[in-house]
Amino acid sequence: MNRIPQLLVIGILALAGCESDPYQGELVPCRCEVEACTSASCGYDLRLDAACAGQIDHAEVLIDGHLEESALTPGQDMFPCTRTEPGVASQIIVRGGDWVWGPLVERCMNPGETRLLVLQCVEAAAP
């Protein structure tokens, strides 16, 4: 019995299975693109601390279920699309390399402010 045709068929089936589009599901759109964010809403300035250079190339930012289009990279500020209205809290999760920050809960206390969040790549000391 010749095994080459069998292996060829298995290989073709495996490739055919890989060609289908992966299903990721619907991503939540940026709140400010779907509904108007007021001028009183708070924005964010996200930064990776200098200690992160060489540890991660980029990080993904998820705010209130919205995955931001731009990636956070060491040495560059990121200003996400998502903003938070006064008195409201937003949940922020950042993931890059082996690092995960959050969930961080940030509340807009001062209307119109830009909240600076500097994320560090250092292990927390044990209590």
C-alpha positions as a LaTeX table, in Angstrom:
\begin{tabular}{lrrr}
\hline
Residue & $x$ (\AA) & $y$ (\AA) & $z$ (\AA) \\
\hline
Met1 & 0.00 & 0.00 & 0.00 \\
Asn2 & 1.35 & 3.37 & $-0.99$ \\
Arg3 & 1.41 & 5.87 & 1.93 \\
Ile4 & 2.23 & 8.95 & $-0.15$ \\
Pro5 & $-1.33$ & 9.46 & $-1.51$ \\
Gln6 & $-2.73$ & 9.07 & 2.02 \\
Leu7 & $-0.31$ & 11.64 & 3.41 \\
Leu8 & $-1.09$ & 13.95 & 0.49 \\
Val9 & $-4.83$ & 13.76 & 1.20 \\
Ile10 & $-4.25$ & 14.42 & 4.91 \\
Gly11 & $-2.02$ & 17.39 & 4.05 \\
Ile12 & $-4.61$ & 18.86 & 1.66 \\
Leu13 & $-7.37$ & 18.49 & 4.27 \\
Ala14 & $-5.19$ & 20.14 & 6.90 \\
Leu15 & $-4.44$ & 23.07 & 4.59 \\
Ala16 & $-8.10$ & 23.43 & 3.65 \\
Gly17 & $-8.97$ & 23.68 & 7.33 \\
Cys18 & $-6.43$ & 26.47 & 7.81 \\
Glu19 & $-7.74$ & 28.52 & 4.90 \\
Ser20 & $-11.08$ & 29.33 & 6.49 \\
Asp21 & $-11.43$ & 32.72 & 8.15 \\
Pro22 & $-11.00$ & 32.54 & 11.92 \\
Tyr23 & $-14.04$ & 33.72 & 13.86 \\
Gln24 & $-13.16$ & 36.40 & 16.35 \\
Gly25 & $-16.59$ & 37.83 & 17.00 \\
Glu26 & $-17.67$ & 41.44 & 17.12 \\
Leu27 & $-15.40$ & 43.89 & 18.86 \\
Val28 & $-16.99$ & 46.69 & 20.82 \\
Pro29 & $-16.58$ & 49.97 & 18.91 \\
Cys30 & $-14.98$ & 53.04 & 20.46 \\
Arg31 & $-17.65$ & 54.76 & 22.55 \\
Cys32 & $-16.78$ & 58.18 & 21.11 \\
Glu33 & $-17.28$ & 56.91 & 17.53 \\
Val34 & $-20.74$ & 55.47 & 18.32 \\
Glu35 & $-22.09$ & 58.16 & 20.61 \\
Ala36 & $-20.86$ & 61.69 & 21.11 \\
Cys37 & $-18.36$ & 62.14 & 23.92 \\
Thr38 & $-18.74$ & 65.50 & 25.61 \\
Ser39 & $-15.96$ & 68.04 & 26.00 \\
Ala40 & $-16.15$ & 67.30 & 29.74 \\
Ser41 & $-15.12$ & 63.66 & 29.24 \\
Cys42 & $-11.68$ & 62.56 & 30.43 \\
Gly43 & $-9.08$ & 61.22 & 28.05 \\
Tyr44 & $-6.06$ & 59.04 & 28.73 \\
Asp45 & $-2.35$ & 59.37 & 28.11 \\
Leu46 & $-0.85$ & 55.88 & 28.41 \\
Arg47 & 2.90 & 55.27 & 28.66 \\
Leu48 & 5.16 & 52.32 & 29.21 \\
Asp49 & 7.94 & 53.02 & 31.70 \\
Ala50 & 11.53 & 52.99 & 30.40 \\
Ala51 & 12.04 & 49.68 & 32.24 \\
Cys52 & 9.74 & 48.07 & 29.65 \\
Ala53 & 12.14 & 48.74 & 26.75 \\
Gly54 & 13.60 & 45.43 & 25.64 \\
Gln55 & 10.95 & 43.45 & 27.53 \\
Ile56 & 8.01 & 44.09 & 25.23 \\
Asp57 & 7.62 & 45.47 & 21.69 \\
His58 & 4.02 & 46.61 & 22.05 \\
Ala59 & 0.95 & 46.20 & 24.22 \\
Glu60 & $-2.79$ & 45.98 & 23.50 \\
Val61 & $-5.18$ & 48.30 & 25.32 \\
Leu62 & $-8.76$ & 47.30 & 26.20 \\
Ile63 & $-10.97$ & 50.02 & 27.69 \\
Asp64 & $-14.53$ & 49.15 & 28.70 \\
Gly65 & $-14.52$ & 46.20 & 26.32 \\
His66 & $-13.15$ & 48.22 & 23.38 \\
Leu67 & $-9.83$ & 47.05 & 21.93 \\
Glu68 & $-8.00$ & 50.19 & 20.84 \\
Glu69 & $-6.71$ & 50.19 & 17.26 \\
Ser70 & $-3.34$ & 51.69 & 18.20 \\
Ala71 & $-0.79$ & 49.69 & 20.15 \\
Leu72 & 1.10 & 51.03 & 23.12 \\
Thr73 & 4.85 & 50.96 & 22.48 \\
Pro74 & 7.77 & 51.74 & 24.81 \\
Gly75 & 8.93 & 55.34 & 24.52 \\
Gln76 & 5.73 & 56.64 & 22.91 \\
Asp77 & 2.57 & 58.09 & 24.42 \\
Met78 & $-0.74$ & 56.59 & 23.36 \\
Phe79 & $-3.96$ & 58.59 & 23.46 \\
Pro80 & $-6.83$ & 56.07 & 23.17 \\
Cys81 & $-10.05$ & 56.88 & 21.34 \\
Thr82 & $-12.11$ & 55.85 & 24.37 \\
Arg83 & $-12.95$ & 58.61 & 26.84 \\
Thr84 & $-14.81$ & 58.55 & 30.15 \\
Glu85 & $-17.60$ & 60.90 & 31.14 \\
Pro86 & $-17.39$ & 62.79 & 34.48 \\
Gly87 & $-18.37$ & 60.67 & 37.49 \\
Val88 & $-18.09$ & 57.44 & 35.48 \\
Ala89 & $-15.42$ & 54.77 & 35.99 \\
Ser90 & $-13.75$ & 52.88 & 33.15 \\
Gln91 & $-11.99$ & 49.53 & 33.29 \\
Ile92 & $-8.61$ & 49.43 & 31.54 \\
Ile93 & $-6.60$ & 46.29 & 30.81 \\
Val94 & $-3.22$ & 46.41 & 29.06 \\
Arg95 & $-1.42$ & 43.30 & 27.82 \\
Gly96 & 2.01 & 43.02 & 26.23 \\
Gly97 & 4.54 & 40.20 & 26.17 \\
Asp98 & 4.45 & 38.46 & 29.56 \\
Trp99 & 2.92 & 41.53 & 31.22 \\
Val100 & $-0.70$ & 42.29 & 32.08 \\
Trp101 & $-1.79$ & 45.47 & 33.84 \\
Gly102 & $-5.26$ & 45.61 & 35.30 \\
Pro103 & $-8.00$ & 45.60 & 35.42 \\
Leu104 & $-7.35$ & 49.22 & 36.37 \\
Val105 & $-10.43$ & 51.22 & 37.34 \\
Glu106 & $-10.11$ & 54.88 & 36.42 \\
Arg107 & $-12.81$ & 57.40 & 37.35 \\
Cys108 & $-13.21$ & 60.78 & 35.63 \\
Met109 & $-13.26$ & 63.15 & 38.59 \\
Asn110 & $-12.15$ & 66.43 & 36.97 \\
Pro111 & $-14.10$ & 67.19 & 33.77 \\
Gly112 & $-11.95$ & 67.52 & 30.67 \\
Glu113 & $-8.73$ & 66.25 & 32.23 \\
Thr114 & $-6.33$ & 63.82 & 30.56 \\
Arg115 & $-5.45$ & 61.04 & 32.99 \\
Leu116 & $-1.78$ & 59.99 & 32.80 \\
Leu117 & $-1.14$ & 56.28 & 33.38 \\
Val118 & 2.49 & 55.14 & 33.40 \\
Leu119 & 2.77 & 51.35 & 33.35 \\
Gln120 & 5.89 & 49.80 & 34.82 \\
Cys121 & 7.60 & 46.52 & 33.98 \\
Val122 & 8.81 & 45.63 & 37.46 \\
Glu123 & 7.64 & 42.87 & 39.77 \\
Ala124 & 5.72 & 43.99 & 42.83 \\
Ala125 & 7.56 & 43.33 & 46.08 \\
Ala126 & 6.00 & 40.77 & 48.40 \\
Pro127 & 4.46 & 42.30 & 51.56 \\
\hline
\end{tabular}
